[in-house]
PDB file of C-alpha atoms in Angstrom:
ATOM      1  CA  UNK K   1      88.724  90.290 105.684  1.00 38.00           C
ATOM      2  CA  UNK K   2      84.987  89.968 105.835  1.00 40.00           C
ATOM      3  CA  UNK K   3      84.454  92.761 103.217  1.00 48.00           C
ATOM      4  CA  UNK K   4      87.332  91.344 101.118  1.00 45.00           C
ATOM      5  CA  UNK K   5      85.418  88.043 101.007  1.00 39.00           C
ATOM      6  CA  UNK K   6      81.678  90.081 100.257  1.00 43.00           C
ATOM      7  CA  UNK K   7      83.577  91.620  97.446  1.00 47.00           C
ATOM      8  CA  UNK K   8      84.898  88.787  95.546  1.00 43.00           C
ATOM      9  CA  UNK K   9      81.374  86.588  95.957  1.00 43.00           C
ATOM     10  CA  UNK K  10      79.136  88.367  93.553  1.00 43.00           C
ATOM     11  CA  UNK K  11      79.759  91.386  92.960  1.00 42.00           C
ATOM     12  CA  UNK K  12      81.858  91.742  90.001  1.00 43.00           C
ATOM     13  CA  UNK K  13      80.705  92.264  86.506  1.00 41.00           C
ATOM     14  CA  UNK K  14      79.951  89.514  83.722  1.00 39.00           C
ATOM     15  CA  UNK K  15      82.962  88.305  82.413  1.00 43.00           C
ATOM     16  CA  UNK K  16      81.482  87.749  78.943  1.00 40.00           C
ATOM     17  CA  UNK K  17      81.560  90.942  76.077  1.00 39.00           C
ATOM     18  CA  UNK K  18      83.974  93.248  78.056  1.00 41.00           C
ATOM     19  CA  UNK K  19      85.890  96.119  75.903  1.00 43.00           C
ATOM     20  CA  UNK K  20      89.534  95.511  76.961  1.00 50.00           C
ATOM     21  CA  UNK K  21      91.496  98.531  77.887  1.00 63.00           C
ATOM     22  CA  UNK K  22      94.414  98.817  80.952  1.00 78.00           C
ATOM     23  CA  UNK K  23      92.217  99.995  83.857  1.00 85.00           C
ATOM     24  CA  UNK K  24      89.485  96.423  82.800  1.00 86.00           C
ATOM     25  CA  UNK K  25      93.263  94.317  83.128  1.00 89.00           C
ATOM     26  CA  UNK K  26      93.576  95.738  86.266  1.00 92.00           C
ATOM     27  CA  UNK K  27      90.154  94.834  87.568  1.00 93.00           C
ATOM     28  CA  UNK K  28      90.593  91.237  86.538  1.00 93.00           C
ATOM     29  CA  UNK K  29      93.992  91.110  87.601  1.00 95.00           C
ATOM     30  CA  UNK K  30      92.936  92.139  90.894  1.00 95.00           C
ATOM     31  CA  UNK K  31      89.664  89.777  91.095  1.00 95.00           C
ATOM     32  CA  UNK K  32      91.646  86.527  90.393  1.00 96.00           C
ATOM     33  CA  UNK K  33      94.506  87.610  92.497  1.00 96.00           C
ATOM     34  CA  UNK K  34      92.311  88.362  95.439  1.00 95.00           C
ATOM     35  CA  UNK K  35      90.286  84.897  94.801  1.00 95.00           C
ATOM     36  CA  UNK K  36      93.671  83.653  94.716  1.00 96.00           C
ATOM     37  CA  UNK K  37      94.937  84.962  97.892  1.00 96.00           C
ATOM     38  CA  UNK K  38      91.509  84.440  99.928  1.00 95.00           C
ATOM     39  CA  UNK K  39      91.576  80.795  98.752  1.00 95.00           C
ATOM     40  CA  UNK K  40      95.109  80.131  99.825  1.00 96.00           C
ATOM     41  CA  UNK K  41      94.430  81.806 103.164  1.00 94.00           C
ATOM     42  CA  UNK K  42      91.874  79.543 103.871  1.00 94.00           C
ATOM     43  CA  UNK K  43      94.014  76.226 103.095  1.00 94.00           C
ATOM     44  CA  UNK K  44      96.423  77.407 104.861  1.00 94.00           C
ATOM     45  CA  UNK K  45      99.379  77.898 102.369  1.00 94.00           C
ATOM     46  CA  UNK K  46     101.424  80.733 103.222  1.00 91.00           C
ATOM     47  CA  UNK K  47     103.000  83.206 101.026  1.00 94.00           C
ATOM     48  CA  UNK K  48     104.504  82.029  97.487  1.00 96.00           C
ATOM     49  CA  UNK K  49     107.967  81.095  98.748  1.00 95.00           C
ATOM     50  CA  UNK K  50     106.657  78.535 101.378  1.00 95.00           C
ATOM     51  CA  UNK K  51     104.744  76.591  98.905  1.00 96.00           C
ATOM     52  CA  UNK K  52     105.607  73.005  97.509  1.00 96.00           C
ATOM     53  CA  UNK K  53     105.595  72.356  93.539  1.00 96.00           C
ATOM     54  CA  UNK K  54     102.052  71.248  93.971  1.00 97.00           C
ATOM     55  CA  UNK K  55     100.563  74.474  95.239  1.00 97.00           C
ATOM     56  CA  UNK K  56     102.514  76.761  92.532  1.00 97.00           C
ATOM     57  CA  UNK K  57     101.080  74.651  89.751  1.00 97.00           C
ATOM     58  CA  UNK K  58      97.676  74.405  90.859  1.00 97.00           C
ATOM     59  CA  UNK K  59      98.025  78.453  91.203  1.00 97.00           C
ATOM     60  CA  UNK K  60      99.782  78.876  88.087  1.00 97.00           C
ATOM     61  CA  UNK K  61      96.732  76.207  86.512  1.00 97.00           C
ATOM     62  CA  UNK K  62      94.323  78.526  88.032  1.00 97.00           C
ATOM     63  CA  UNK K  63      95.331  81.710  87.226  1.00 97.00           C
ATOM     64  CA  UNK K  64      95.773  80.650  83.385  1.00 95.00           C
ATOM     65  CA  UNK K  65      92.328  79.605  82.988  1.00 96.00           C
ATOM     66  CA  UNK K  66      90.799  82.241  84.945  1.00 96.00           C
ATOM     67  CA  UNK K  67      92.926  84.556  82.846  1.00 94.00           C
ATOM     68  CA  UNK K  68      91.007  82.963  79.608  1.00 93.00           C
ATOM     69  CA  UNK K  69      87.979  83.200  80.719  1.00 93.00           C
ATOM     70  CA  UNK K  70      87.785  86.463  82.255  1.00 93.00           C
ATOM     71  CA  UNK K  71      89.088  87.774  78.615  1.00 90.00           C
ATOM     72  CA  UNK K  72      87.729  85.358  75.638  1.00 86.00           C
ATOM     73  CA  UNK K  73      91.005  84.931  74.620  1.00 83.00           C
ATOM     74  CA  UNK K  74      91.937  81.933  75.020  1.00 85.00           C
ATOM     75  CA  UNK K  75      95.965  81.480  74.282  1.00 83.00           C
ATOM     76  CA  UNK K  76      96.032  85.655  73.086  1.00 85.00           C
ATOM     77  CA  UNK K  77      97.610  88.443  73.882  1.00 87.00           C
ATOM     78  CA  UNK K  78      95.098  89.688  76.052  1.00 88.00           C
ATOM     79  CA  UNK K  79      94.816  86.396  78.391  1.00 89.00           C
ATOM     80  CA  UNK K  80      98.768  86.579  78.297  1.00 90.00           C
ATOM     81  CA  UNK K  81      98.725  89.884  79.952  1.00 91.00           C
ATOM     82  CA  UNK K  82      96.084  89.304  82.630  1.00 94.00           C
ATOM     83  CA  UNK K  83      98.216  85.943  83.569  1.00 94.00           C
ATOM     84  CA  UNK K  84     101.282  87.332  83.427  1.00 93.00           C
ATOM     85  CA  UNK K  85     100.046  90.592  85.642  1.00 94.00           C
ATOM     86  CA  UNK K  86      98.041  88.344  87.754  1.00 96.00           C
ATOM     87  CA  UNK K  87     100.991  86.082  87.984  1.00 96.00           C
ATOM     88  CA  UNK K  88     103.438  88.896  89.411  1.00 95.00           C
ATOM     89  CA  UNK K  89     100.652  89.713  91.880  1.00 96.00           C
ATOM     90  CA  UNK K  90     100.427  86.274  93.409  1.00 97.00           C
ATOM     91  CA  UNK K  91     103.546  85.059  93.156  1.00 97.00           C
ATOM     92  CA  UNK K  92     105.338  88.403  94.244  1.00 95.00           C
ATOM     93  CA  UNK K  93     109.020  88.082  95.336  1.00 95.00           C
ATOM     94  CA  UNK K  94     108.991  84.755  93.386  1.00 95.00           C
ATOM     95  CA  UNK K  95     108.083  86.164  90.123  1.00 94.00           C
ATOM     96  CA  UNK K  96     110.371  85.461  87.363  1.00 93.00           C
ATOM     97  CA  UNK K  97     109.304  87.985  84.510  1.00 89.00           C
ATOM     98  CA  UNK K  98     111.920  85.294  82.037  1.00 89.00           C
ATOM     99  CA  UNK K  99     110.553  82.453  82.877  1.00 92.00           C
ATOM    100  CA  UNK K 100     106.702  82.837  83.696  1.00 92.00           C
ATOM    101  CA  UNK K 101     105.131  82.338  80.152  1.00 89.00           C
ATOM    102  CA  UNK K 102     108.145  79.467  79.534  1.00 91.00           C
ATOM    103  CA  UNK K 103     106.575  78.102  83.278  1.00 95.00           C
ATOM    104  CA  UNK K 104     102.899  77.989  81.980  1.00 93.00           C
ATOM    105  CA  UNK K 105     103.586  76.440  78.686  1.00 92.00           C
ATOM    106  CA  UNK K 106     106.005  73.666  79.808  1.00 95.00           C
ATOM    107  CA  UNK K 107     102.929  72.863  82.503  1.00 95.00           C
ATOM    108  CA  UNK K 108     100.735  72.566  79.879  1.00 93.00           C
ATOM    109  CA  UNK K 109     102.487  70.986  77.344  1.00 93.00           C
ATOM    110  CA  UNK K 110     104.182  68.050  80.732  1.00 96.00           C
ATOM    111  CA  UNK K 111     100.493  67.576  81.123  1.00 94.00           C
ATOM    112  CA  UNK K 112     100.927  68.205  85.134  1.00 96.00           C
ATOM    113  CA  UNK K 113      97.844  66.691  87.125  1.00 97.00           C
ATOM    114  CA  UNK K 114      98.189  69.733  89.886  1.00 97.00           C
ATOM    115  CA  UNK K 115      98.238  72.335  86.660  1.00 97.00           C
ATOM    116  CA  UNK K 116      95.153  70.720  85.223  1.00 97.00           C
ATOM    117  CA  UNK K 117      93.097  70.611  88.380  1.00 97.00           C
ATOM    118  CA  UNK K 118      94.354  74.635  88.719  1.00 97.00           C
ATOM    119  CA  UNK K 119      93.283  74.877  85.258  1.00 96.00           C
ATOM    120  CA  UNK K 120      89.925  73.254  86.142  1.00 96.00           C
ATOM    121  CA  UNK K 121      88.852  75.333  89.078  1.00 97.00           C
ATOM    122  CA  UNK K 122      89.898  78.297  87.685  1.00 96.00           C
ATOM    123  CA  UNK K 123      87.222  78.032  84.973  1.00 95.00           C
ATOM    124  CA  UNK K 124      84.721  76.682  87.649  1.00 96.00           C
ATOM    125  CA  UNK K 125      85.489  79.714  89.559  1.00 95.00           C
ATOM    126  CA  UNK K 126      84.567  81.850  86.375  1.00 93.00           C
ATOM    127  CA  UNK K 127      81.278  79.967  86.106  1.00 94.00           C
ATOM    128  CA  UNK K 128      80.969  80.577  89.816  1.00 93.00           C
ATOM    129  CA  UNK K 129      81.615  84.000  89.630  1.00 91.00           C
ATOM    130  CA  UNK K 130      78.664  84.680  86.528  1.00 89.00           C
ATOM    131  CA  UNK K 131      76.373  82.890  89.199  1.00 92.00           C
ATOM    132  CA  UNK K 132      77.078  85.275  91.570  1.00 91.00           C
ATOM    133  CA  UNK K 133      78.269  81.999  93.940  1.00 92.00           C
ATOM    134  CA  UNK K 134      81.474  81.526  96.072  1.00 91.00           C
ATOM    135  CA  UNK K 135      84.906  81.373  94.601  1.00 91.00           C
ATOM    136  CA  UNK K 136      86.014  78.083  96.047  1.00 93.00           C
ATOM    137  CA  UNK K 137      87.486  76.176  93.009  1.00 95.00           C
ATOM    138  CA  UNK K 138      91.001  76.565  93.962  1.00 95.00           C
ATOM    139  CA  UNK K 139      90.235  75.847  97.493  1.00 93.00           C
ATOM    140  CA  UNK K 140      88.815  72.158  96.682  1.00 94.00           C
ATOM    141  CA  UNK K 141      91.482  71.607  94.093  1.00 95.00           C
ATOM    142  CA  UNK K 142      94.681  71.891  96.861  1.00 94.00           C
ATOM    143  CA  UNK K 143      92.983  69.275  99.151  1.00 90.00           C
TER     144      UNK K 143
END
C-alpha cells in the first residue's frame, strides 16, 4: 500500500501537452482510478456496490473532471474515453456500459451538489498532481 500511495503523490507526468494514443489512456485511466481507490480506502467506503447515491456521484463528479483535465478535452471524445474506461475500473461489477455517459450527463445537467463537489476535487487533484502534492481532493469532498 505504501508504494501504491508513493506512486500516485508525484510521480506522474504533466498532464498538460500529452500526444494521446491507447497505452497514454491507460496510464491516466489507471492514475485516477488508483487516486480513486486510495481515497475511498481511506474514508472508509467499501467497494462500489456498498456505496450510498452520495459517494457514486461524488466519484462519478471526480472522475469526469479528472478525465478533462488529464486530456484538454473538455466534453470530447478523448475525455469520454478516459471517463468511461476509468469509470468501468472504479465502479467494476456496477458498471453499466448503457447507461454511464446517460449517468454523467443527467448529473450534470440535475446540477447534483455531491457531483459538483466530485467535479471540484477532481480538478484540485489535477492541480495537485502538477505540484507534485497529495491527491486528497476526493477524500475532503466525501466528509
Amino acid at each position: 500500500m505504501l508504494e501504491k500511495l508513493k506512486k500516485l503523490f508525484g510521480k506522474a507526468p504533466p498532464p498538460h501537452n500529452m500526444t494521446f494514443g491507447t497505452a497514454q489512456t491507460e496510464r491516466i485511466v489507471s492514475l485516477i482510478a488508483d487516486a480513486i481507490e486510495v481515497q475511498l480506502t481511506m474514508a472508509e467506503r467499501g467497494g462500489p456496490s456498498e456505496w450510498s447515491e452520495r459517494t457514486r456521484s461524488t466519484v462519478l463528479g471526480y472522475i469526469a473532471a479528472a478525465g478533462e483535465a488529464m486530456t484538454n478535452d473538455p466534453g470530447g471524445p478523448q475525455a469520454m474515453l478516459v471517463c468511461v474506461r476509468t469509470s468501468e475500473k472504479v465502479l467494476k461489477s456496477t458498471f453499466n456500459s448503457e447507461l454511464i455517459l446517460t449517468d454523467f450527463e443527467d448529473l450534470a445537467t440535475a446540477g447534483d451538489t455531491y457531483y459538483a463537489a466530485g467535479a471540484t476535487a477532481g480538478y484540485e487533484d489535477i492541480q495537485r498532481l502538477k505540484q507534485k502534492r497529495p491527491l486528497i481532493g476526493l477524500l475532503s469532498a466525501l466528509q
